[in-house]
Amino acid sequence: MNRMGVVGCGVMGAGVAEIGAKGGCDVVVVDMFPEALEKAQARMAASLAKAEEKGKLGEPAANILARIRWSSDLADLADREFVTEVIRESLDDKVELIGRLDDILSDDAIIASNTSSIPIAQLAAASRIPGRVLGTHYFNPVPVMPLVEVVSAIQTDPSVADRTAEFCADVLGKKVIRAKDRSGFVVNAILVPYLLDAIRSLENGVASKEDIDEGMVSGCGMPMGPLTLCDMIGLDTMLLVSESLYAEHLEHRFAPPALLKRHVEAGMFGRKSGRGFYDYS
Ligand code: 3HC
């Protein structure tokens, strides 16, 4: 597989497009919002410039960028072999998109979802060829974090999962783990309760946000504190993920704390909106 498509170019989508182009693929990125495409191009150019400066690229960043086409028309994905959807975490939006991709792509193209918490079976059920749908869950920042979880739904054709795992490892340069189709897969099912506990600690007045973060960085060797990480993931995303996990498992550890909901209602989404638990303005 060499012709890759990416739908949705927020932070995660741009990251997936970047590793695809870095791996030598011809990449088409589609987002219906022209300003999102512009932002993603700037973000990717900065990310690649940083990698180039540190000697992390095997070729000039300009060559990598030249392998990417940017579009706001889904029809430009018609000849793609491997399409990853990285749109917002909404079942309705993803189901609608998969239906539209079905009309555009050839029958042997693979549709991968970067959902972090929606069961893949629900997405596969939206396709007229459910066997071609699976999950590929990346981690933020995608060009830096080595992992991808490859998730098969009960409908996924095993050869689609095998080809995808091989592609992620050999072309995208990722470490692959296989996960069952349970909301949260392997990593978020463990990580999200930890992050929600940090929010609950803040809510309960156990310590200041700075001290909660310092505790986990200096006490446990985490690369960043949990509240800083929540701001990086996006508090709106954190809320959607925790709601999906709670709906699936019905366990208190996945329930969104009121403080998280209040931040989202206030439009404080974290780094992307300039303010979350911390102020980035
Ligand atoms: N391509 C390749 N390498 C790159 C790169 C790029 N575009 N951009 C940066 N790098 C390299 C840098 O050269 C550097 O390498 P070095 O260590 O050999 O010098 C390395 O990546 C780290 O980059 P930075 O120096 O810019 O970053 P920091 O050292 O400040 O670390 C961080 C930043 C990587 C974000 C670190 O704080 C971290 O690991 N934080 C935790 C992130 C995390 O937990 N992510 C998962 C979130 S959960 C998720 O995404 C799932 C979702 O579903 C919720």
PDB file of N, CA and C and ligand atoms in Angstrom, residues 12 18 22 47-48 50-51 54 56 116 137-141 143-145 188 191 223-224 229 232-233, ligand 1:
ATOM      1  N   MET A  12      -4.143  15.296  15.435  1.00  0.00           N
ATOM      2  CA  MET A  12      -3.875  13.870  15.194  1.00  0.00           C
ATOM      3  C   MET A  12      -3.820  13.569  13.694  1.00  0.00           C
ATOM      4  N   GLU A  18       1.687  13.158   8.365  1.00  0.00           N
ATOM      5  CA  GLU A  18       3.149  13.376   8.401  1.00  0.00           C
ATOM      6  C   GLU A  18       3.915  12.044   8.395  1.00  0.00           C
ATOM      7  N   LYS A  22       6.368  10.673   5.528  1.00  0.00           N
ATOM      8  CA  LYS A  22       7.738  10.345   5.941  1.00  0.00           C
ATOM      9  C   LYS A  22       8.085   8.902   5.550  1.00  0.00           C
ATOM     10  N   SER A  47       6.604  21.007  12.574  1.00  0.00           N
ATOM     11  CA  SER A  47       6.994  19.717  13.149  1.00  0.00           C
ATOM     12  C   SER A  47       8.168  19.116  12.370  1.00  0.00           C
ATOM     13  N   LEU A  48       8.066  19.178  11.026  1.00  0.00           N
ATOM     14  CA  LEU A  48       9.135  18.610  10.195  1.00  0.00           C
ATOM     15  C   LEU A  48      10.419  19.439  10.295  1.00  0.00           C
ATOM     16  N   LYS A  50      11.446  20.994  12.904  1.00  0.00           N
ATOM     17  CA  LYS A  50      12.055  20.624  14.181  1.00  0.00           C
ATOM     18  C   LYS A  50      12.794  19.273  14.059  1.00  0.00           C
ATOM     19  N   ALA A  51      12.116  18.324  13.382  1.00  0.00           N
ATOM     20  CA  ALA A  51      12.721  17.000  13.205  1.00  0.00           C
ATOM     21  C   ALA A  51      13.979  17.103  12.334  1.00  0.00           C
ATOM     22  N   LYS A  54      16.929  18.448  14.190  1.00  0.00           N
ATOM     23  CA  LYS A  54      17.529  17.469  15.104  1.00  0.00           C
ATOM     24  C   LYS A  54      18.112  16.262  14.362  1.00  0.00           C
ATOM     25  N   LYS A  56      16.553  14.134  12.394  1.00  0.00           N
ATOM     26  CA  LYS A  56      15.686  12.950  12.490  1.00  0.00           C
ATOM     27  C   LYS A  56      15.119  12.509  11.147  1.00  0.00           C
ATOM     28  N   SER A 116     -10.594   6.820  19.630  1.00  0.00           N
ATOM     29  CA  SER A 116      -9.894   6.420  20.845  1.00  0.00           C
ATOM     30  C   SER A 116     -10.813   5.668  21.787  1.00  0.00           C
ATOM     31  N   HIS A 137      -5.229   3.194  16.351  1.00  0.00           N
ATOM     32  CA  HIS A 137      -5.274   4.252  17.358  1.00  0.00           C
ATOM     33  C   HIS A 137      -3.860   4.747  17.648  1.00  0.00           C
ATOM     34  N   TYR A 138      -3.611   6.000  17.262  1.00  0.00           N
ATOM     35  CA  TYR A 138      -2.284   6.615  17.428  1.00  0.00           C
ATOM     36  C   TYR A 138      -2.267   7.463  18.697  1.00  0.00           C
ATOM     37  N   PHE A 139      -1.077   7.932  19.045  1.00  0.00           N
ATOM     38  CA  PHE A 139      -0.912   8.697  20.288  1.00  0.00           C
ATOM     39  C   PHE A 139      -0.274  10.045  19.993  1.00  0.00           C
ATOM     40  N   ASN A 140      -0.684  11.021  20.736  1.00  0.00           N
ATOM     41  CA  ASN A 140      -0.324  12.423  20.544  1.00  0.00           C
ATOM     42  C   ASN A 140       0.971  12.755  21.297  1.00  0.00           C
ATOM     43  N   PRO A 141       1.977  13.334  20.666  1.00  0.00           N
ATOM     44  CA  PRO A 141       2.089  13.723  19.257  1.00  0.00           C
ATOM     45  C   PRO A 141       2.461  12.535  18.359  1.00  0.00           C
ATOM     46  N   PRO A 143       3.913  12.018  15.428  1.00  0.00           N
ATOM     47  CA  PRO A 143       5.256  11.785  14.865  1.00  0.00           C
ATOM     48  C   PRO A 143       6.285  11.357  15.920  1.00  0.00           C
ATOM     49  N   VAL A 144       5.976  11.599  17.197  1.00  0.00           N
ATOM     50  CA  VAL A 144       6.957  11.316  18.254  1.00  0.00           C
ATOM     51  C   VAL A 144       6.632  10.028  19.014  1.00  0.00           C
ATOM     52  N   MET A 145       5.357   9.770  19.305  1.00  0.00           N
ATOM     53  CA  MET A 145       5.002   8.595  20.104  1.00  0.00           C
ATOM     54  C   MET A 145       5.054   7.349  19.213  1.00  0.00           C
ATOM     55  N   ASN A 188      -5.961   3.454  26.515  1.00  0.00           N
ATOM     56  CA  ASN A 188      -6.876   4.419  27.134  1.00  0.00           C
ATOM     57  C   ASN A 188      -7.661   3.821  28.295  1.00  0.00           C
ATOM     58  N   LEU A 191      -4.971   4.469  30.860  1.00  0.00           N
ATOM     59  CA  LEU A 191      -4.531   5.866  30.983  1.00  0.00           C
ATOM     60  C   LEU A 191      -5.658   6.811  31.441  1.00  0.00           C
ATOM     61  N   PRO A 223       6.662  11.713  31.676  1.00  0.00           N
ATOM     62  CA  PRO A 223       7.277  12.804  30.900  1.00  0.00           C
ATOM     63  C   PRO A 223       6.562  14.133  31.092  1.00  0.00           C
ATOM     64  N   MET A 224       5.274  14.107  31.399  1.00  0.00           N
ATOM     65  CA  MET A 224       4.551  15.346  31.739  1.00  0.00           C
ATOM     66  C   MET A 224       3.464  14.997  32.749  1.00  0.00           C
ATOM     67  N   LEU A 229      -1.037  16.870  30.512  1.00  0.00           N
ATOM     68  CA  LEU A 229      -1.347  15.927  29.427  1.00  0.00           C
ATOM     69  C   LEU A 229      -2.805  16.056  29.001  1.00  0.00           C
ATOM     70  N   MET A 232      -3.070  18.830  26.755  1.00  0.00           N
ATOM     71  CA  MET A 232      -2.493  18.531  25.436  1.00  0.00           C
ATOM     72  C   MET A 232      -3.457  17.658  24.616  1.00  0.00           C
ATOM     73  N   ILE A 233      -4.070  16.676  25.251  1.00  0.00           N
ATOM     74  CA  ILE A 233      -5.029  15.809  24.541  1.00  0.00           C
ATOM     75  C   ILE A 233      -6.241  16.635  24.103  1.00  0.00           C
TER      76      ILE A 233
HETATM   77  N1  3HC B   1       9.344  13.625  13.773  1.00  0.00           N
HETATM   78  C1  3HC B   1      10.228  12.829  14.407  1.00  0.00           C
HETATM   79  N2  3HC B   1      10.751  13.105  15.624  1.00  0.00           N
HETATM   80  C2  3HC B   1      10.376  14.249  16.207  1.00  0.00           C
HETATM   81  C3  3HC B   1       9.447  15.143  15.607  1.00  0.00           C
HETATM   82  C4  3HC B   1       8.917  14.786  14.336  1.00  0.00           C
HETATM   83  N3  3HC B   1       8.060  15.571  13.693  1.00  0.00           N
HETATM   84  N4  3HC B   1       9.253  16.185  16.441  1.00  0.00           N
HETATM   85  C5  3HC B   1      10.028  15.965  17.521  1.00  0.00           C
HETATM   86  N5  3HC B   1      10.696  14.794  17.387  1.00  0.00           N
HETATM   87  C6  3HC B   1      11.626  14.181  18.329  1.00  0.00           C
HETATM   88  C7  3HC B   1      12.584  15.207  18.894  1.00  0.00           C
HETATM   89  O1  3HC B   1      13.683  15.347  18.031  1.00  0.00           O
HETATM   90  C8  3HC B   1      12.959  14.600  20.225  1.00  0.00           C
HETATM   91  O2  3HC B   1      13.922  13.581  20.019  1.00  0.00           O
HETATM   92  P1  3HC B   1      15.196  13.441  21.033  1.00  0.00           P
HETATM   93  O3  3HC B   1      14.586  13.105  22.371  1.00  0.00           O
HETATM   94  O4  3HC B   1      15.986  12.325  20.417  1.00  0.00           O
HETATM   95  O5  3HC B   1      15.855  14.777  20.994  1.00  0.00           O
HETATM   96  C9  3HC B   1      11.687  13.888  20.669  1.00  0.00           C
HETATM   97  O6  3HC B   1      10.903  13.710  19.475  1.00  0.00           O
HETATM   98  C10 3HC B   1      10.891  14.696  21.676  1.00  0.00           C
HETATM   99  O7  3HC B   1      10.554  15.938  21.089  1.00  0.00           O
HETATM  100  P2  3HC B   1      10.630  17.336  21.854  1.00  0.00           P
HETATM  101  O8  3HC B   1      12.017  17.630  22.290  1.00  0.00           O
HETATM  102  O9  3HC B   1       9.974  18.345  21.012  1.00  0.00           O
HETATM  103  O10 3HC B   1       9.655  17.102  23.052  1.00  0.00           O
HETATM  104  P3  3HC B   1       9.863  16.957  24.620  1.00  0.00           P
HETATM  105  O11 3HC B   1      11.135  16.299  24.975  1.00  0.00           O
HETATM  106  O12 3HC B   1       9.529  18.284  25.207  1.00  0.00           O
HETATM  107  O13 3HC B   1       8.678  15.911  24.926  1.00  0.00           O
HETATM  108  C11 3HC B   1       6.541  14.944  24.598  1.00  0.00           C
HETATM  109  C12 3HC B   1       7.362  16.205  24.519  1.00  0.00           C
HETATM  110  C13 3HC B   1       7.019  13.942  23.569  1.00  0.00           C
HETATM  111  C14 3HC B   1       5.092  15.344  24.282  1.00  0.00           C
HETATM  112  C15 3HC B   1       6.681  14.336  26.028  1.00  0.00           C
HETATM  113  O14 3HC B   1       6.384  15.309  26.996  1.00  0.00           O
HETATM  114  C16 3HC B   1       5.765  13.143  26.250  1.00  0.00           C
HETATM  115  O15 3HC B   1       6.085  12.030  25.895  1.00  0.00           O
HETATM  116  N6  3HC B   1       4.598  13.398  26.856  1.00  0.00           N
HETATM  117  C17 3HC B   1       3.575  12.370  27.068  1.00  0.00           C
HETATM  118  C18 3HC B   1       2.758  12.258  25.817  1.00  0.00           C
HETATM  119  C19 3HC B   1       1.699  11.216  25.947  1.00  0.00           C
HETATM  120  O16 3HC B   1       1.477  10.591  26.969  1.00  0.00           O
HETATM  121  N7  3HC B   1       0.988  11.035  24.839  1.00  0.00           N
HETATM  122  C20 3HC B   1      -0.145  10.116  24.793  1.00  0.00           C
HETATM  123  C21 3HC B   1      -1.400  10.877  24.993  1.00  0.00           C
HETATM  124  S1  3HC B   1      -2.811   9.820  25.019  1.00  0.00           S
HETATM  125  C22 3HC B   1      -3.331   9.790  23.437  1.00  0.00           C
HETATM  126  O17 3HC B   1      -2.814  10.439  22.574  1.00  0.00           O
HETATM  127  C23 3HC B   1      -4.480   8.875  23.163  1.00  0.00           C
HETATM  128  C24 3HC B   1      -5.749   9.637  22.939  1.00  0.00           C
HETATM  129  O18 3HC B   1      -6.703   8.714  22.460  1.00  0.00           O
HETATM  130  C25 3HC B   1      -6.301  10.277  24.175  1.00  0.00           C
END
